[in-house]
């Protein structure tokens, strides 16, 4: 199937060529790296602000409220105002805290979420690095954040923080397994770990449709496990505010707190983006088998809209969970993972391997 | 008379052995889930609660002592500030005590209006409890649904008394003034409205699987424990302890109204939840019987401007939204009481918390204290 979707690679190649024309090759590469870094930083900040705004609006809809509506039209600048407040707030020093680790923790958390962004394919040809082990890289990098959480809990010299961090550690170590195994499902289907190849493999249908029931099971497991992995309700035990006031970031204030806060939302975006890429085709438009006319119409919608549309749909699902379910208890949380999700995903892998061997998918 | 329950066993279970290397976490006095300035000194073993000592007194206002230098009509305004969610029932307790002492018969209209206000306050109080209980368990949305419906009741209060929460509306002998002409109409409107909204409560929380897992079998309280600690109200009735003062010692109009006492035997947090949900429905039944039949007449009996109780001791109990409130007045014949003592339900309900929460997880401690529905100003008075 020939796709005539606009590819961002024409734009990026043009920039690359013009930079090489005026600079030495090593300088051109350095300039490109700086450019990408700045782009990501800007995107990161804007995305964080927008996600916080979105969450407040979604939760308002769930709760019969209007949500922010004073700063700017429909309150769109509310989160900007909040961010300015957080930046200008005093950083309260904590007595007997391990200051070096205490200051280091927010950076570890935010860097981990920043690194995972690099491998995401945002649109056709718009991807910072196309690793051949893309999924492996994302899983590895996104679990680095827990180190920051543990350090934050340990160094704050607060019992609430410590309990929150221990819970978070147990939770993420457990749910990492299910996340990995459910992502493995798509790897088995597409036969590649490279994210661009996985997206290309869905040109004649998304894996959630092509993969029958096993793909659906893998998607549901991924959705549950990844919600748990990013510490969001109903699995937000690490910061259960009715029990531990704010969990691991109880003692943080100002911009350091904002880092944790931002990282939480960016992590939500990352897991949603991975789900969209692996199960819903990423930037790939909705294609159905040999319906050429239908497929052509779908191709007119730009690939970047497809990607963000799918991602925000999954983000909406994750927010919906948070605002309607009560929180689980720590023992129930671990029981859910080790007794139900993990055996189920192991069985699912066997099932998928069988389906793939027999060629029972489209 | 049945054989008395052996309390010693219950008390021995509750004895706390402190050790030097206990891992103590202070929950409160500023903590989201203690619903006020209560401090719980929690000793943890990992996440498990080893023991828990409640520390009270952060909001003590000496209401009982202040009552000794106030006239009986002034004391009413202090009782509002004990259990602010059952403000009307608190007022009524002291009014009934004075009326019984002076042997005053209040007009029929007053009795009807008082019962209607009792039940409206009870539903409003249970609304707030439902909202906050959901919050304790991490279901943040319940708060807004509960508040939405509670607002309708507060609007009725505001229309008739001008105040929404602490409306010292009853006085010895009757009411401050007559209710608003729309009083009956708006009550019936509320009953119809809330009957339609109750299924939403069921969908959001009662039928939720996570909610069942969090509450079923958590904080089991036997009937013996309930009696030994004097746990009354919905918390006691969830353990099969028949303690509804409206049934056991009817006051006002309650012996003429047809209603049933909600009793369950299971004694866990979920049962206490169910008792309150069913009580809300039962209150709606009572409101339906009362609101349509409020007779015309005076809003107060003839009273002297200054009330003086004859020398003696008087005791009156009423059923608030949280249990049995007792008012004990010693009078020496002057216009001020000699001594006033309130037996507040939350005080007894708080001290059973350690027995229920022992060997549970810290998350369950929050569930249990939420299911006991504590109001802190009522504990300290």
Short mmCIF file of N, CA and C in Angstrom, two decimals, chain A residues 59 61-65 158-160 162-163 167 234 236 241-245 322-332, chain B residues 23-27 31-33 44 47 135-141 144-145 148 208 210 213-214 218 361-364 366:
data_model
loop_
_atom_site.label_atom_id
_atom_site.label_comp_id
_atom_site.label_asym_id
_atom_site.label_seq_id
_atom_site.Cartn_x
_atom_site.Cartn_y
_atom_site.Cartn_z
N UNK A 59 -12.18 16.63 35.31
CA UNK A 59 -12.69 16.29 36.64
C UNK A 59 -13.89 17.16 36.96
N UNK A 61 -16.14 18.11 34.79
CA UNK A 61 -17.27 17.50 34.09
C UNK A 61 -17.81 16.32 34.90
N UNK A 62 -16.87 15.52 35.46
CA UNK A 62 -17.29 14.35 36.25
C UNK A 62 -18.01 14.77 37.52
N UNK A 63 -17.72 15.96 38.01
CA UNK A 63 -18.22 16.35 39.33
C UNK A 63 -19.28 17.44 39.27
N UNK A 64 -19.95 17.61 38.14
CA UNK A 64 -21.00 18.63 38.03
C UNK A 64 -20.48 20.03 38.28
N UNK A 65 -19.27 20.32 37.84
CA UNK A 65 -18.74 21.66 38.06
C UNK A 65 -18.37 22.28 36.71
N UNK A 158 10.80 12.55 56.69
CA UNK A 158 9.40 12.57 57.11
C UNK A 158 8.86 11.16 57.01
N UNK A 159 8.07 10.77 58.02
CA UNK A 159 7.57 9.39 58.02
C UNK A 159 6.55 9.16 56.93
N UNK A 160 5.72 10.16 56.68
CA UNK A 160 4.74 10.05 55.60
C UNK A 160 5.45 9.82 54.27
N UNK A 162 8.37 8.62 53.71
CA UNK A 162 9.03 7.32 53.65
C UNK A 162 8.03 6.22 53.31
N UNK A 163 6.87 6.25 54.00
CA UNK A 163 5.85 5.24 53.71
C UNK A 163 5.40 5.36 52.25
N UNK A 167 5.78 2.42 49.39
CA UNK A 167 4.64 1.93 48.64
C UNK A 167 4.88 2.07 47.14
N UNK A 234 -7.06 4.92 40.32
CA UNK A 234 -7.25 4.46 41.69
C UNK A 234 -6.01 3.80 42.32
N UNK A 236 -3.19 5.54 43.28
CA UNK A 236 -2.30 6.61 43.71
C UNK A 236 -1.91 6.45 45.18
N UNK A 241 -3.72 11.06 49.58
CA UNK A 241 -3.75 12.24 50.44
C UNK A 241 -4.62 12.06 51.67
N UNK A 242 -5.55 11.09 51.66
CA UNK A 242 -6.34 10.92 52.86
C UNK A 242 -5.59 10.10 53.90
N UNK A 243 -4.52 9.41 53.49
CA UNK A 243 -3.75 8.64 54.46
C UNK A 243 -2.41 9.30 54.77
N UNK A 244 -1.69 9.66 53.70
CA UNK A 244 -0.31 10.11 53.89
C UNK A 244 -0.15 11.60 53.57
N UNK A 245 -1.17 12.36 53.63
CA UNK A 245 -1.22 13.79 53.23
C UNK A 245 -0.74 13.99 51.80
N UNK A 322 -9.55 7.85 37.43
CA UNK A 322 -9.14 8.52 38.66
C UNK A 322 -10.34 9.17 39.35
N UNK A 323 -11.22 9.78 38.57
CA UNK A 323 -12.28 10.58 39.20
C UNK A 323 -13.52 9.79 39.53
N UNK A 324 -13.55 8.47 39.23
CA UNK A 324 -14.75 7.72 39.58
C UNK A 324 -14.49 6.54 40.52
N UNK A 325 -13.25 6.12 40.67
CA UNK A 325 -13.00 4.93 41.49
C UNK A 325 -12.41 5.30 42.85
N UNK A 326 -12.76 4.56 43.90
CA UNK A 326 -12.02 4.69 45.16
C UNK A 326 -10.63 4.09 45.02
N UNK A 327 -9.76 4.42 45.96
CA UNK A 327 -8.38 3.96 45.92
C UNK A 327 -8.27 2.53 46.43
N UNK A 328 -7.33 1.75 45.86
CA UNK A 328 -7.10 0.40 46.37
C UNK A 328 -6.19 0.45 47.59
N UNK A 329 -6.18 -0.64 48.32
CA UNK A 329 -5.27 -0.73 49.47
C UNK A 329 -3.99 -1.39 48.98
N UNK A 330 -2.90 -1.23 49.73
CA UNK A 330 -1.59 -1.71 49.24
C UNK A 330 -1.59 -3.22 49.01
N UNK A 331 -2.22 -3.99 49.92
CA UNK A 331 -2.18 -5.45 49.74
C UNK A 331 -3.07 -5.87 48.57
N UNK A 332 -4.18 -5.14 48.38
CA UNK A 332 -5.04 -5.46 47.24
C UNK A 332 -4.34 -5.14 45.93
N UNK B 23 7.50 2.73 66.18
CA UNK B 23 7.53 3.66 65.04
C UNK B 23 6.23 4.46 65.08
N UNK B 24 6.30 5.69 65.60
CA UNK B 24 5.09 6.49 65.83
C UNK B 24 4.89 7.47 64.69
N UNK B 25 3.69 7.48 64.14
CA UNK B 25 3.32 8.50 63.16
C UNK B 25 2.16 9.30 63.73
N UNK B 26 2.31 10.61 63.72
CA UNK B 26 1.21 11.45 64.20
C UNK B 26 0.27 11.76 63.07
N UNK B 27 -0.97 11.27 63.19
CA UNK B 27 -1.99 11.68 62.21
C UNK B 27 -2.75 12.82 62.85
N UNK B 31 -4.67 16.99 59.56
CA UNK B 31 -4.57 15.87 58.63
C UNK B 31 -5.88 15.77 57.86
N UNK B 32 -5.80 15.48 56.57
CA UNK B 32 -7.03 15.52 55.76
C UNK B 32 -8.11 14.55 56.21
N UNK B 33 -7.74 13.42 56.82
CA UNK B 33 -8.78 12.42 57.05
C UNK B 33 -9.25 12.36 58.50
N UNK B 44 3.09 2.18 64.08
CA UNK B 44 3.05 1.32 62.91
C UNK B 44 4.11 0.22 62.98
N UNK B 47 3.22 -1.29 57.54
CA UNK B 47 2.00 -0.53 57.28
C UNK B 47 0.90 -0.89 58.27
N UNK B 135 -14.29 10.50 50.06
CA UNK B 135 -12.98 11.17 49.99
C UNK B 135 -11.93 10.39 50.74
N UNK B 136 -12.32 9.86 51.93
CA UNK B 136 -11.37 9.08 52.72
C UNK B 136 -10.87 7.88 51.94
N UNK B 137 -11.74 7.30 51.13
CA UNK B 137 -11.36 6.11 50.37
C UNK B 137 -10.74 6.47 49.04
N UNK B 138 -10.61 7.76 48.76
CA UNK B 138 -9.96 8.17 47.51
C UNK B 138 -10.91 8.40 46.37
N UNK B 139 -12.23 8.26 46.59
CA UNK B 139 -13.21 8.55 45.53
C UNK B 139 -13.61 10.00 45.67
N UNK B 140 -12.89 10.88 44.97
CA UNK B 140 -13.05 12.31 45.23
C UNK B 140 -14.37 12.87 44.70
N UNK B 141 -14.96 12.17 43.74
CA UNK B 141 -16.16 12.72 43.11
C UNK B 141 -17.37 12.69 44.03
N UNK B 144 -18.75 15.99 45.67
CA UNK B 144 -19.54 17.00 44.97
C UNK B 144 -20.99 16.56 44.80
N UNK B 145 -21.20 15.26 44.67
CA UNK B 145 -22.57 14.77 44.57
C UNK B 145 -23.30 14.94 45.90
N UNK B 148 -24.04 18.61 46.45
CA UNK B 148 -25.10 19.10 45.56
C UNK B 148 -26.47 18.88 46.20
N UNK B 208 -19.69 -0.34 43.89
CA UNK B 208 -18.34 -0.40 43.35
C UNK B 208 -17.54 -1.54 43.98
N UNK B 210 -14.27 -2.03 44.12
CA UNK B 210 -13.13 -1.58 44.92
C UNK B 210 -13.63 -1.14 46.29
N UNK B 213 -14.25 -4.12 48.45
CA UNK B 213 -13.00 -4.70 48.95
C UNK B 213 -12.42 -3.85 50.08
N UNK B 214 -12.59 -2.54 49.98
CA UNK B 214 -12.01 -1.66 50.99
C UNK B 214 -12.78 -1.68 52.31
N UNK B 218 -13.78 -4.96 57.29
CA UNK B 218 -12.79 -4.05 57.87
C UNK B 218 -13.38 -3.41 59.11
N UNK B 361 -4.39 -2.33 58.35
CA UNK B 361 -3.43 -1.45 57.69
C UNK B 361 -3.78 0.01 57.96
N UNK B 362 -2.82 0.88 57.66
CA UNK B 362 -3.05 2.31 57.95
C UNK B 362 -4.18 2.85 57.07
N UNK B 363 -4.33 2.29 55.86
CA UNK B 363 -5.43 2.73 55.01
C UNK B 363 -6.78 2.36 55.62
N UNK B 364 -6.79 1.21 56.34
CA UNK B 364 -8.04 0.78 56.98
C UNK B 364 -8.39 1.67 58.16
N UNK B 366 -8.11 4.79 58.26
CA UNK B 366 -8.86 5.91 57.68
C UNK B 366 -10.29 5.47 57.35
#
